[in-house]
Amino acid sequence: MSYTHEMLDEMPHHFDWALQEVKSSILKCTRWQVEETNDLINCPFHYFCDSTYPGDFPPLIDLLVLIFVSYCFISTTFFTLLDLTTIYRGIGLPNNRIIRKRKYLVPSSPLILPLMLLILAKGQRINTIFPISHVGPAILQLVQISALAFRNEADQDLRYAVLEASTVSGILHASLYVDAVILPYYTGLEALSGSRFSGECTSCVCRKEPLLVGGKSLTYRGLSRTTLSIIFALCSRMVCRIYGEERISVVIKSVLEGISWFFVAFDSVFLIRASPEGINCATICFGLLVLTSINVFGKVYRFLGWLELRRMQNKVDVSSIP
């Protein structure tokens, strides 16, 4: 009998948490080491975890994170519907007082974004009520939607550039933090499902094939084409604001924003289908898909209104010719 099974069998049955501790250490392992093995038939690849997991935060932390993320979703939805309502009524944009409040209340704002980054940076230890290893991609997507939907507002070009650059940096860091949480989780899941314990240590496993980062089941990445397209779209906004909205720059900005919205919607559909069980991640991702659809509808409605206005202006110009 292996060392691992002997150790667990000697414990009373009410110490079943020992199995859970072994499982948790494997799912939270951030560094796997491969060892040489003499058994090339039964154990051609021998791995062990070379990192220590400090443990989960108390459930109260998860509850606070859940409340905060829920608030971010509600605020994003509220301001999205507000923009859509003003467009439908032909007002154009919300008044300056609402815009001043909005820039501090949405997930991509200078006030909220650092807190989102802190949550994702500590995501490995937020693992009880609201596990970030499950909902991290949805949180990243909420930040991406907010950055695309709501522009930074500033009176001076320099201040605007600083705000936009901080948003770009925040999205980039958020994507890296999400990868740092989900990749160890799915790597550990692959180690548990496609391996057997060798008995050399509590985390030592034998495999018939190499252990891949993220496992075979995970194809999602935080740092992906979606993140890069959003970064390019935000940079194009910055260029248009600083150097003026020339026709070519406006076209490039609009195309990049359209591509970004498409990738965000595609990620939402993928996450709905690939969401893990436990908490209802599929419902969260479906809500994000609806939020994305509302934003896209608003952009298309505004674009069609702009085309109609241009057509009417051209009619007026033609009719004024003697």
PDB file of C-alpha atoms in Angstrom:
ATOM      1  CA  MET A   1       0.000   0.000   0.000  1.00  0.00           C
ATOM      2  CA  SER A   2       1.326   3.459  -0.871  1.00  0.00           C
ATOM      3  CA  TYR A   3       2.469   6.003   1.691  1.00  0.00           C
ATOM      4  CA  THR A   4      -0.449   8.318   0.922  1.00  0.00           C
ATOM      5  CA  HIS A   5      -3.097   5.649   1.436  1.00  0.00           C
ATOM      6  CA  GLU A   6      -1.403   4.329   4.613  1.00  0.00           C
ATOM      7  CA  MET A   7      -1.351   7.834   6.080  1.00  0.00           C
ATOM      8  CA  LEU A   8      -5.021   8.432   5.285  1.00  0.00           C
ATOM      9  CA  ASP A   9      -6.165   4.979   6.442  1.00  0.00           C
ATOM     10  CA  GLU A  10      -4.505   5.430   9.843  1.00  0.00           C
ATOM     11  CA  MET A  11      -6.617   8.543  10.495  1.00  0.00           C
ATOM     12  CA  PRO A  12     -10.124   8.321  11.967  1.00  0.00           C
ATOM     13  CA  HIS A  13     -12.965   8.574   9.506  1.00  0.00           C
ATOM     14  CA  HIS A  14     -13.977  11.992  10.799  1.00  0.00           C
ATOM     15  CA  PHE A  15     -10.626  13.247   9.486  1.00  0.00           C
ATOM     16  CA  ASP A  16     -11.868  13.021   5.915  1.00  0.00           C
ATOM     17  CA  TRP A  17     -10.694  16.585   5.576  1.00  0.00           C
ATOM     18  CA  ALA A  18      -7.225  15.094   4.973  1.00  0.00           C
ATOM     19  CA  LEU A  19      -8.362  13.967   1.534  1.00  0.00           C
ATOM     20  CA  GLN A  20      -9.795  17.412   0.931  1.00  0.00           C
ATOM     21  CA  GLU A  21      -6.489  18.985   1.980  1.00  0.00           C
ATOM     22  CA  VAL A  22      -4.595  16.833  -0.533  1.00  0.00           C
ATOM     23  CA  LYS A  23      -7.077  17.723  -3.259  1.00  0.00           C
ATOM     24  CA  SER A  24      -6.932  21.421  -2.391  1.00  0.00           C
ATOM     25  CA  SER A  25      -3.130  21.482  -2.425  1.00  0.00           C
ATOM     26  CA  ILE A  26      -3.119  19.906  -5.891  1.00  0.00           C
ATOM     27  CA  LEU A  27      -5.798  22.242  -7.288  1.00  0.00           C
ATOM     28  CA  LYS A  28      -3.916  25.270  -5.920  1.00  0.00           C
ATOM     29  CA  CYS A  29      -0.443  24.134  -6.929  1.00  0.00           C
ATOM     30  CA  THR A  30       1.384  26.845  -8.856  1.00  0.00           C
ATOM     31  CA  ARG A  31       4.586  24.959  -9.603  1.00  0.00           C
ATOM     32  CA  TRP A  32       4.824  21.324 -10.717  1.00  0.00           C
ATOM     33  CA  GLN A  33       8.170  19.512 -10.897  1.00  0.00           C
ATOM     34  CA  VAL A  34       8.877  16.451 -13.010  1.00  0.00           C
ATOM     35  CA  GLU A  35      11.206  13.723 -11.710  1.00  0.00           C
ATOM     36  CA  GLU A  36      13.102  10.998 -13.476  1.00  0.00           C
ATOM     37  CA  THR A  37      11.521   7.590 -13.119  1.00  0.00           C
ATOM     38  CA  ASN A  38      12.750   4.027 -13.633  1.00  0.00           C
ATOM     39  CA  ASP A  39       9.284   2.644 -14.348  1.00  0.00           C
ATOM     40  CA  LEU A  40       8.884   3.751 -17.959  1.00  0.00           C
ATOM     41  CA  ILE A  41       5.864   1.507 -18.499  1.00  0.00           C
ATOM     42  CA  ASN A  42       3.605   2.227 -15.517  1.00  0.00           C
ATOM     43  CA  CYS A  43       4.945   5.661 -14.560  1.00  0.00           C
ATOM     44  CA  PRO A  44       6.722   7.315 -17.495  1.00  0.00           C
ATOM     45  CA  PHE A  45       6.041  10.799 -16.060  1.00  0.00           C
ATOM     46  CA  HIS A  46       6.315  11.450 -12.336  1.00  0.00           C
ATOM     47  CA  TYR A  47       5.236  14.861 -10.978  1.00  0.00           C
ATOM     48  CA  PHE A  48       5.037  16.468  -7.570  1.00  0.00           C
ATOM     49  CA  CYS A  49       3.827  19.859  -6.375  1.00  0.00           C
ATOM     50  CA  ASP A  50       6.667  22.189  -5.410  1.00  0.00           C
ATOM     51  CA  SER A  51       4.591  25.014  -3.950  1.00  0.00           C
ATOM     52  CA  THR A  52       2.760  25.619  -0.677  1.00  0.00           C
ATOM     53  CA  TYR A  53      -0.831  26.844  -0.503  1.00  0.00           C
ATOM     54  CA  PRO A  54      -1.394  29.218   2.447  1.00  0.00           C
ATOM     55  CA  GLY A  55      -5.088  28.358   2.739  1.00  0.00           C
ATOM     56  CA  ASP A  56      -8.460  29.887   1.904  1.00  0.00           C
ATOM     57  CA  PHE A  57      -9.679  33.217   3.205  1.00  0.00           C
ATOM     58  CA  PRO A  58     -12.632  33.091   5.642  1.00  0.00           C
ATOM     59  CA  PRO A  59     -16.078  32.837   4.008  1.00  0.00           C
ATOM     60  CA  LEU A  60     -16.760  36.431   5.083  1.00  0.00           C
ATOM     61  CA  ILE A  61     -14.199  37.633   2.529  1.00  0.00           C
ATOM     62  CA  ASP A  62     -15.959  35.666  -0.196  1.00  0.00           C
ATOM     63  CA  LEU A  63     -19.278  37.167   0.853  1.00  0.00           C
ATOM     64  CA  LEU A  64     -17.871  40.704   0.670  1.00  0.00           C
ATOM     65  CA  VAL A  65     -16.411  39.968  -2.768  1.00  0.00           C
ATOM     66  CA  LEU A  66     -19.771  38.595  -3.926  1.00  0.00           C
ATOM     67  CA  ILE A  67     -21.549  41.760  -2.741  1.00  0.00           C
ATOM     68  CA  PHE A  68     -18.966  44.003  -4.381  1.00  0.00           C
ATOM     69  CA  VAL A  69     -19.045  42.170  -7.740  1.00  0.00           C
ATOM     70  CA  SER A  70     -22.862  42.200  -7.659  1.00  0.00           C
ATOM     71  CA  TYR A  71     -22.769  45.952  -7.145  1.00  0.00           C
ATOM     72  CA  CYS A  72     -20.398  46.321 -10.117  1.00  0.00           C
ATOM     73  CA  PHE A  73     -22.757  44.345 -12.342  1.00  0.00           C
ATOM     74  CA  ILE A  74     -25.768  46.392 -11.207  1.00  0.00           C
ATOM     75  CA  SER A  75     -23.976  49.716 -11.738  1.00  0.00           C
ATOM     76  CA  THR A  76     -22.796  48.669 -15.204  1.00  0.00           C
ATOM     77  CA  THR A  77     -26.320  47.582 -16.139  1.00  0.00           C
ATOM     78  CA  PHE A  78     -27.848  50.782 -14.755  1.00  0.00           C
ATOM     79  CA  PHE A  79     -25.571  53.143 -16.675  1.00  0.00           C
ATOM     80  CA  THR A  80     -25.884  51.022 -19.823  1.00  0.00           C
ATOM     81  CA  LEU A  81     -29.681  51.285 -19.697  1.00  0.00           C
ATOM     82  CA  LEU A  82     -29.383  54.990 -18.908  1.00  0.00           C
ATOM     83  CA  ASP A  83     -27.264  55.558 -22.014  1.00  0.00           C
ATOM     84  CA  LEU A  84     -29.692  53.523 -24.110  1.00  0.00           C
ATOM     85  CA  THR A  85     -32.655  55.519 -22.792  1.00  0.00           C
ATOM     86  CA  THR A  86     -31.033  58.860 -23.589  1.00  0.00           C
ATOM     87  CA  ILE A  87     -30.158  57.685 -27.089  1.00  0.00           C
ATOM     88  CA  TYR A  88     -33.731  56.488 -27.680  1.00  0.00           C
ATOM     89  CA  ARG A  89     -35.136  59.822 -26.528  1.00  0.00           C
ATOM     90  CA  GLY A  90     -32.726  61.678 -28.752  1.00  0.00           C
ATOM     91  CA  ILE A  91     -30.983  63.442 -25.887  1.00  0.00           C
ATOM     92  CA  GLY A  92     -27.577  62.173 -26.952  1.00  0.00           C
ATOM     93  CA  LEU A  93     -25.666  61.697 -23.686  1.00  0.00           C
ATOM     94  CA  PRO A  94     -26.499  61.886 -19.986  1.00  0.00           C
ATOM     95  CA  ASN A  95     -25.873  65.247 -18.371  1.00  0.00           C
ATOM     96  CA  ASN A  96     -22.484  66.167 -16.958  1.00  0.00           C
ATOM     97  CA  ARG A  97     -23.533  65.495 -13.360  1.00  0.00           C
ATOM     98  CA  ILE A  98     -24.382  61.875 -14.166  1.00  0.00           C
ATOM     99  CA  ILE A  99     -21.175  61.451 -16.162  1.00  0.00           C
ATOM    100  CA  ARG A 100     -19.125  62.771 -13.254  1.00  0.00           C
ATOM    101  CA  LYS A 101     -20.751  60.226 -10.954  1.00  0.00           C
ATOM    102  CA  ARG A 102     -20.458  57.410 -13.486  1.00  0.00           C
ATOM    103  CA  LYS A 103     -16.699  57.685 -13.859  1.00  0.00           C
ATOM    104  CA  TYR A 104     -16.327  56.691 -10.196  1.00  0.00           C
ATOM    105  CA  LEU A 105     -19.010  53.977 -10.021  1.00  0.00           C
ATOM    106  CA  VAL A 106     -18.375  51.573 -12.937  1.00  0.00           C
ATOM    107  CA  PRO A 107     -15.882  48.654 -12.770  1.00  0.00           C
ATOM    108  CA  SER A 108     -13.375  50.312 -15.132  1.00  0.00           C
ATOM    109  CA  SER A 109     -13.289  53.567 -13.164  1.00  0.00           C
ATOM    110  CA  PRO A 110     -10.105  54.729 -11.380  1.00  0.00           C
ATOM    111  CA  LEU A 111     -11.809  54.042  -8.049  1.00  0.00           C
ATOM    112  CA  ILE A 112     -13.295  50.583  -8.640  1.00  0.00           C
ATOM    113  CA  LEU A 113     -10.705  49.039 -10.976  1.00  0.00           C
ATOM    114  CA  PRO A 114      -7.906  48.809  -8.339  1.00  0.00           C
ATOM    115  CA  LEU A 115     -10.304  46.941  -6.034  1.00  0.00           C
ATOM    116  CA  MET A 116     -11.157  44.526  -8.846  1.00  0.00           C
ATOM    117  CA  LEU A 117      -7.450  43.968  -9.420  1.00  0.00           C
ATOM    118  CA  LEU A 118      -6.937  43.281  -5.712  1.00  0.00           C
ATOM    119  CA  ILE A 119      -9.712  40.675  -5.777  1.00  0.00           C
ATOM    120  CA  LEU A 120      -8.225  38.923  -8.809  1.00  0.00           C
ATOM    121  CA  ALA A 121      -4.667  39.134  -7.436  1.00  0.00           C
ATOM    122  CA  LYS A 122      -5.810  37.328  -4.262  1.00  0.00           C
ATOM    123  CA  GLY A 123      -8.175  35.099  -6.221  1.00  0.00           C
ATOM    124  CA  GLN A 124      -6.519  31.800  -5.371  1.00  0.00           C
ATOM    125  CA  ARG A 125      -7.409  32.189  -1.698  1.00  0.00           C
ATOM    126  CA  ILE A 126     -10.988  33.338  -2.367  1.00  0.00           C
ATOM    127  CA  ASN A 127     -12.320  29.826  -2.634  1.00  0.00           C
ATOM    128  CA  THR A 128     -15.329  29.137  -0.399  1.00  0.00           C
ATOM    129  CA  ILE A 129     -18.629  30.881  -1.175  1.00  0.00           C
ATOM    130  CA  PHE A 130     -17.524  32.687  -4.330  1.00  0.00           C
ATOM    131  CA  PRO A 131     -14.498  30.859  -5.817  1.00  0.00           C
ATOM    132  CA  ILE A 132     -12.545  33.103  -8.175  1.00  0.00           C
ATOM    133  CA  SER A 133     -11.218  30.013  -9.948  1.00  0.00           C
ATOM    134  CA  HIS A 134     -14.781  29.633 -11.295  1.00  0.00           C
ATOM    135  CA  VAL A 135     -15.979  33.228 -11.685  1.00  0.00           C
ATOM    136  CA  GLY A 136     -12.669  34.966 -12.443  1.00  0.00           C
ATOM    137  CA  PRO A 137     -13.268  35.012 -16.229  1.00  0.00           C
ATOM    138  CA  ALA A 138     -16.724  36.554 -15.659  1.00  0.00           C
ATOM    139  CA  ILE A 139     -15.224  39.296 -13.459  1.00  0.00           C
ATOM    140  CA  LEU A 140     -12.622  40.048 -16.132  1.00  0.00           C
ATOM    141  CA  GLN A 141     -15.349  40.218 -18.742  1.00  0.00           C
ATOM    142  CA  LEU A 142     -17.340  42.654 -16.611  1.00  0.00           C
ATOM    143  CA  VAL A 143     -14.311  44.969 -16.504  1.00  0.00           C
ATOM    144  CA  GLN A 144     -13.867  44.619 -20.278  1.00  0.00           C
ATOM    145  CA  ILE A 145     -17.512  45.470 -20.955  1.00  0.00           C
ATOM    146  CA  SER A 146     -17.294  48.510 -18.691  1.00  0.00           C
ATOM    147  CA  ALA A 147     -14.123  49.769 -20.394  1.00  0.00           C
ATOM    148  CA  LEU A 148     -15.688  49.434 -23.844  1.00  0.00           C
ATOM    149  CA  ALA A 149     -19.052  50.887 -22.895  1.00  0.00           C
ATOM    150  CA  PHE A 150     -17.945  53.877 -20.816  1.00  0.00           C
ATOM    151  CA  ARG A 151     -15.225  56.269 -21.884  1.00  0.00           C
ATOM    152  CA  ASN A 152     -13.048  58.084 -19.426  1.00  0.00           C
ATOM    153  CA  GLU A 153     -14.091  61.695 -19.074  1.00  0.00           C
ATOM    154  CA  ALA A 154     -11.533  64.456 -18.515  1.00  0.00           C
ATOM    155  CA  ASP A 155     -11.242  68.116 -19.459  1.00  0.00           C
ATOM    156  CA  GLN A 156      -7.545  67.984 -20.367  1.00  0.00           C
ATOM    157  CA  ASP A 157      -5.970  65.689 -22.940  1.00  0.00           C
ATOM    158  CA  LEU A 158      -3.082  64.798 -20.625  1.00  0.00           C
ATOM    159  CA  ARG A 159      -5.405  63.761 -17.844  1.00  0.00           C
ATOM    160  CA  TYR A 160      -7.512  61.764 -20.281  1.00  0.00           C
ATOM    161  CA  ALA A 161      -4.399  59.986 -21.582  1.00  0.00           C
ATOM    162  CA  VAL A 162      -3.358  59.070 -18.035  1.00  0.00           C
ATOM    163  CA  LEU A 163      -6.831  57.702 -17.226  1.00  0.00           C
ATOM    164  CA  GLU A 164      -7.014  55.706 -20.450  1.00  0.00           C
ATOM    165  CA  ALA A 165      -3.503  54.342 -19.979  1.00  0.00           C
ATOM    166  CA  SER A 166      -4.383  53.265 -16.426  1.00  0.00           C
ATOM    167  CA  THR A 167      -7.479  51.467 -17.768  1.00  0.00           C
ATOM    168  CA  VAL A 168      -5.365  49.663 -20.369  1.00  0.00           C
ATOM    169  CA  SER A 169      -2.840  48.672 -17.705  1.00  0.00           C
ATOM    170  CA  GLY A 170      -5.649  47.533 -15.401  1.00  0.00           C
ATOM    171  CA  ILE A 171      -7.229  45.290 -18.038  1.00  0.00           C
ATOM    172  CA  LEU A 172      -3.845  43.789 -18.881  1.00  0.00           C
ATOM    173  CA  HIS A 173      -3.073  43.057 -15.227  1.00  0.00           C
ATOM    174  CA  ALA A 174      -6.582  41.683 -14.645  1.00  0.00           C
ATOM    175  CA  SER A 175      -6.160  39.209 -17.503  1.00  0.00           C
ATOM    176  CA  LEU A 176      -2.813  38.050 -16.098  1.00  0.00           C
ATOM    177  CA  TYR A 177      -4.289  37.653 -12.608  1.00  0.00           C
ATOM    178  CA  VAL A 178      -7.178  35.581 -13.992  1.00  0.00           C
ATOM    179  CA  ASP A 179      -4.727  33.289 -15.774  1.00  0.00           C
ATOM    180  CA  ALA A 180      -2.729  32.972 -12.550  1.00  0.00           C
ATOM    181  CA  VAL A 181      -5.881  31.676 -10.824  1.00  0.00           C
ATOM    182  CA  ILE A 182      -7.526  29.440 -13.419  1.00  0.00           C
ATOM    183  CA  LEU A 183      -4.421  27.820 -14.932  1.00  0.00           C
ATOM    184  CA  PRO A 184      -3.257  26.179 -11.656  1.00  0.00           C
ATOM    185  CA  TYR A 185      -6.822  25.073 -10.929  1.00  0.00           C
ATOM    186  CA  TYR A 186      -7.324  23.305 -14.248  1.00  0.00           C
ATOM    187  CA  THR A 187      -3.774  21.940 -14.220  1.00  0.00           C
ATOM    188  CA  GLY A 188      -4.504  20.397 -10.828  1.00  0.00           C
ATOM    189  CA  LEU A 189      -7.820  19.098 -12.087  1.00  0.00           C
ATOM    190  CA  GLU A 190      -5.988  17.367 -14.921  1.00  0.00           C
ATOM    191  CA  ALA A 191      -3.488  15.949 -12.432  1.00  0.00           C
ATOM    192  CA  LEU A 192      -6.310  14.515 -10.307  1.00  0.00           C
ATOM    193  CA  SER A 193      -8.377  13.070 -13.124  1.00  0.00           C
ATOM    194  CA  GLY A 194      -5.672  11.723 -15.421  1.00  0.00           C
ATOM    195  CA  SER A 195      -3.105  10.458 -12.916  1.00  0.00           C
ATOM    196  CA  ARG A 196      -2.625   8.075 -10.010  1.00  0.00           C
ATOM    197  CA  PHE A 197      -0.840   8.693  -6.730  1.00  0.00           C
ATOM    198  CA  SER A 198       2.643   7.191  -6.696  1.00  0.00           C
ATOM    199  CA  GLY A 199       2.972   7.167  -2.894  1.00  0.00           C
ATOM    200  CA  GLU A 200       6.289   8.999  -2.795  1.00  0.00           C
ATOM    201  CA  CYS A 201       4.593  12.047  -1.256  1.00  0.00           C
ATOM    202  CA  THR A 202       1.065  13.395  -0.788  1.00  0.00           C
ATOM    203  CA  SER A 203       1.101  15.213  -4.135  1.00  0.00           C
ATOM    204  CA  CYS A 204       3.254  12.804  -6.148  1.00  0.00           C
ATOM    205  CA  VAL A 205       1.418  11.460  -9.189  1.00  0.00           C
ATOM    206  CA  CYS A 206       2.228   9.145 -12.059  1.00  0.00           C
ATOM    207  CA  ARG A 207       1.042   9.896 -15.562  1.00  0.00           C
ATOM    208  CA  LYS A 208       1.137   8.193 -18.916  1.00  0.00           C
ATOM    209  CA  GLU A 209       1.540  11.518 -20.701  1.00  0.00           C
ATOM    210  CA  PRO A 210       2.998  14.952 -19.898  1.00  0.00           C
ATOM    211  CA  LEU A 211       1.028  17.293 -17.648  1.00  0.00           C
ATOM    212  CA  LEU A 212      -0.052  20.315 -19.657  1.00  0.00           C
ATOM    213  CA  VAL A 213      -0.489  23.779 -18.192  1.00  0.00           C
ATOM    214  CA  GLY A 214      -4.240  24.326 -17.877  1.00  0.00           C
ATOM    215  CA  GLY A 215      -4.951  20.717 -18.782  1.00  0.00           C
ATOM    216  CA  LYS A 216      -6.665  19.551 -21.935  1.00  0.00           C
ATOM    217  CA  SER A 217     -10.111  20.868 -21.016  1.00  0.00           C
ATOM    218  CA  LEU A 218      -9.211  24.556 -20.618  1.00  0.00           C
ATOM    219  CA  THR A 219      -9.011  26.593 -23.808  1.00  0.00           C
ATOM    220  CA  TYR A 220      -9.949  29.939 -22.229  1.00  0.00           C
ATOM    221  CA  ARG A 221      -7.218  32.447 -21.446  1.00  0.00           C
ATOM    222  CA  GLY A 222      -7.506  35.807 -19.746  1.00  0.00           C
ATOM    223  CA  LEU A 223      -4.710  37.231 -21.872  1.00  0.00           C
ATOM    224  CA  SER A 224      -6.355  36.480 -25.197  1.00  0.00           C
ATOM    225  CA  ARG A 225      -7.373  38.071 -28.471  1.00  0.00           C
ATOM    226  CA  THR A 226     -10.313  39.659 -26.640  1.00  0.00           C
ATOM    227  CA  THR A 227      -8.040  41.465 -24.194  1.00  0.00           C
ATOM    228  CA  LEU A 228      -5.645  42.552 -26.924  1.00  0.00           C
ATOM    229  CA  SER A 229      -8.434  43.842 -29.186  1.00  0.00           C
ATOM    230  CA  ILE A 230      -9.887  45.872 -26.293  1.00  0.00           C
ATOM    231  CA  ILE A 231      -6.462  47.333 -25.529  1.00  0.00           C
ATOM    232  CA  PHE A 232      -6.048  48.348 -29.182  1.00  0.00           C
ATOM    233  CA  ALA A 233      -9.563  49.867 -29.176  1.00  0.00           C
ATOM    234  CA  LEU A 234      -8.811  51.925 -26.057  1.00  0.00           C
ATOM    235  CA  CYS A 235      -5.511  53.083 -27.532  1.00  0.00           C
ATOM    236  CA  SER A 236      -7.314  54.166 -30.707  1.00  0.00           C
ATOM    237  CA  ARG A 237      -9.723  56.212 -28.568  1.00  0.00           C
ATOM    238  CA  MET A 238      -6.737  57.894 -26.957  1.00  0.00           C
ATOM    239  CA  VAL A 239      -5.229  58.735 -30.348  1.00  0.00           C
ATOM    240  CA  CYS A 240      -8.537  60.179 -31.602  1.00  0.00           C
ATOM    241  CA  ARG A 241      -8.917  62.315 -28.488  1.00  0.00           C
ATOM    242  CA  ILE A 242      -5.377  63.711 -28.523  1.00  0.00           C
ATOM    243  CA  TYR A 243      -4.737  64.121 -32.248  1.00  0.00           C
ATOM    244  CA  GLY A 244      -8.290  64.786 -33.404  1.00  0.00           C
ATOM    245  CA  GLU A 245     -10.972  62.609 -34.961  1.00  0.00           C
ATOM    246  CA  GLU A 246      -9.884  62.378 -38.557  1.00  0.00           C
ATOM    247  CA  ARG A 247     -11.947  60.202 -40.834  1.00  0.00           C
ATOM    248  CA  ILE A 248      -9.435  57.349 -41.033  1.00  0.00           C
ATOM    249  CA  SER A 249      -8.805  57.332 -37.281  1.00  0.00           C
ATOM    250  CA  VAL A 250     -12.540  57.267 -36.537  1.00  0.00           C
ATOM    251  CA  VAL A 251     -13.018  54.341 -38.931  1.00  0.00           C
ATOM    252  CA  ILE A 252     -10.149  52.418 -37.329  1.00  0.00           C
ATOM    253  CA  LYS A 253     -11.501  53.118 -33.840  1.00  0.00           C
ATOM    254  CA  SER A 254     -15.012  51.982 -34.812  1.00  0.00           C
ATOM    255  CA  VAL A 255     -13.719  48.792 -36.428  1.00  0.00           C
ATOM    256  CA  LEU A 256     -11.580  47.915 -33.398  1.00  0.00           C
ATOM    257  CA  GLU A 257     -14.481  48.534 -31.034  1.00  0.00           C
ATOM    258  CA  GLY A 258     -16.775  46.390 -33.180  1.00  0.00           C
ATOM    259  CA  ILE A 259     -14.239  43.540 -33.201  1.00  0.00           C
ATOM    260  CA  SER A 260     -13.831  43.852 -29.442  1.00  0.00           C
ATOM    261  CA  TRP A 261     -17.579  43.612 -28.831  1.00  0.00           C
ATOM    262  CA  PHE A 262     -17.728  40.534 -31.060  1.00  0.00           C
ATOM    263  CA  PHE A 263     -14.935  38.813 -29.118  1.00  0.00           C
ATOM    264  CA  VAL A 264     -16.571  39.707 -25.781  1.00  0.00           C
ATOM    265  CA  ALA A 265     -19.869  38.191 -26.936  1.00  0.00           C
ATOM    266  CA  PHE A 266     -18.038  35.114 -28.219  1.00  0.00           C
ATOM    267  CA  ASP A 267     -16.314  34.667 -24.842  1.00  0.00           C
ATOM    268  CA  SER A 268     -19.677  34.973 -23.067  1.00  0.00           C
ATOM    269  CA  VAL A 269     -21.171  32.188 -25.168  1.00  0.00           C
ATOM    270  CA  PHE A 270     -18.081  30.028 -24.610  1.00  0.00           C
ATOM    271  CA  LEU A 271     -18.154  30.578 -20.837  1.00  0.00           C
ATOM    272  CA  ILE A 272     -21.866  29.721 -20.699  1.00  0.00           C
ATOM    273  CA  ARG A 273     -21.132  26.356 -22.299  1.00  0.00           C
ATOM    274  CA  ALA A 274     -17.888  25.673 -20.393  1.00  0.00           C
ATOM    275  CA  SER A 275     -18.824  26.998 -16.933  1.00  0.00           C
ATOM    276  CA  PRO A 276     -17.985  24.597 -14.085  1.00  0.00           C
ATOM    277  CA  GLU A 277     -20.658  23.308 -11.771  1.00  0.00           C
ATOM    278  CA  GLY A 278     -21.065  24.460  -8.199  1.00  0.00           C
ATOM    279  CA  ILE A 279     -22.176  28.057  -8.226  1.00  0.00           C
ATOM    280  CA  ASN A 280     -24.284  28.918 -11.235  1.00  0.00           C
ATOM    281  CA  CYS A 281     -21.557  30.460 -13.393  1.00  0.00           C
ATOM    282  CA  ALA A 282     -23.614  29.945 -16.545  1.00  0.00           C
ATOM    283  CA  THR A 283     -26.275  32.345 -15.217  1.00  0.00           C
ATOM    284  CA  ILE A 284     -23.630  34.993 -14.495  1.00  0.00           C
ATOM    285  CA  CYS A 285     -22.167  34.639 -17.988  1.00  0.00           C
ATOM    286  CA  PHE A 286     -25.635  34.764 -19.525  1.00  0.00           C
ATOM    287  CA  GLY A 287     -26.235  38.050 -17.719  1.00  0.00           C
ATOM    288  CA  LEU A 288     -22.977  39.375 -19.172  1.00  0.00           C
ATOM    289  CA  LEU A 289     -24.080  38.249 -22.636  1.00  0.00           C
ATOM    290  CA  VAL A 290     -27.347  40.168 -22.230  1.00  0.00           C
ATOM    291  CA  LEU A 291     -25.390  43.215 -21.050  1.00  0.00           C
ATOM    292  CA  THR A 292     -23.121  42.941 -24.091  1.00  0.00           C
ATOM    293  CA  SER A 293     -26.132  42.658 -26.397  1.00  0.00           C
ATOM    294  CA  ILE A 294     -27.697  45.802 -24.912  1.00  0.00           C
ATOM    295  CA  ASN A 295     -24.472  47.744 -25.454  1.00  0.00           C
ATOM    296  CA  VAL A 296     -24.124  46.535 -29.028  1.00  0.00           C
ATOM    297  CA  PHE A 297     -27.758  47.440 -29.731  1.00  0.00           C
ATOM    298  CA  GLY A 298     -27.128  50.938 -28.356  1.00  0.00           C
ATOM    299  CA  LYS A 299     -24.017  51.383 -30.520  1.00  0.00           C
ATOM    300  CA  VAL A 300     -25.857  50.243 -33.657  1.00  0.00           C
ATOM    301  CA  TYR A 301     -28.868  52.454 -32.843  1.00  0.00           C
ATOM    302  CA  ARG A 302     -26.612  55.472 -32.344  1.00  0.00           C
ATOM    303  CA  PHE A 303     -24.759  54.740 -35.610  1.00  0.00           C
ATOM    304  CA  LEU A 304     -28.013  54.471 -37.563  1.00  0.00           C
ATOM    305  CA  GLY A 305     -29.179  57.739 -36.026  1.00  0.00           C
ATOM    306  CA  TRP A 306     -25.928  59.380 -37.092  1.00  0.00           C
ATOM    307  CA  LEU A 307     -26.390  58.114 -40.652  1.00  0.00           C
ATOM    308  CA  GLU A 308     -29.951  59.456 -40.738  1.00  0.00           C
ATOM    309  CA  LEU A 309     -28.743  62.842 -39.493  1.00  0.00           C
ATOM    310  CA  ARG A 310     -26.068  62.973 -42.183  1.00  0.00           C
ATOM    311  CA  ARG A 311     -28.637  62.075 -44.838  1.00  0.00           C
ATOM    312  CA  MET A 312     -30.932  64.867 -43.711  1.00  0.00           C
ATOM    313  CA  GLN A 313     -28.055  67.361 -43.651  1.00  0.00           C
ATOM    314  CA  ASN A 314     -27.129  66.407 -47.204  1.00  0.00           C
ATOM    315  CA  LYS A 315     -30.746  66.960 -48.281  1.00  0.00           C
ATOM    316  CA  VAL A 316     -30.720  70.403 -46.714  1.00  0.00           C
ATOM    317  CA  ASP A 317     -27.424  71.278 -48.398  1.00  0.00           C
ATOM    318  CA  VAL A 318     -28.715  70.165 -51.800  1.00  0.00           C
ATOM    319  CA  SER A 319     -32.025  72.020 -51.425  1.00  0.00           C
ATOM    320  CA  SER A 320     -30.224  75.230 -50.472  1.00  0.00           C
ATOM    321  CA  ILE A 321     -28.357  75.314 -53.811  1.00  0.00           C
ATOM    322  CA  PRO A 322     -30.072  77.866 -56.150  1.00  0.00           C
TER     323      PRO A 322
END
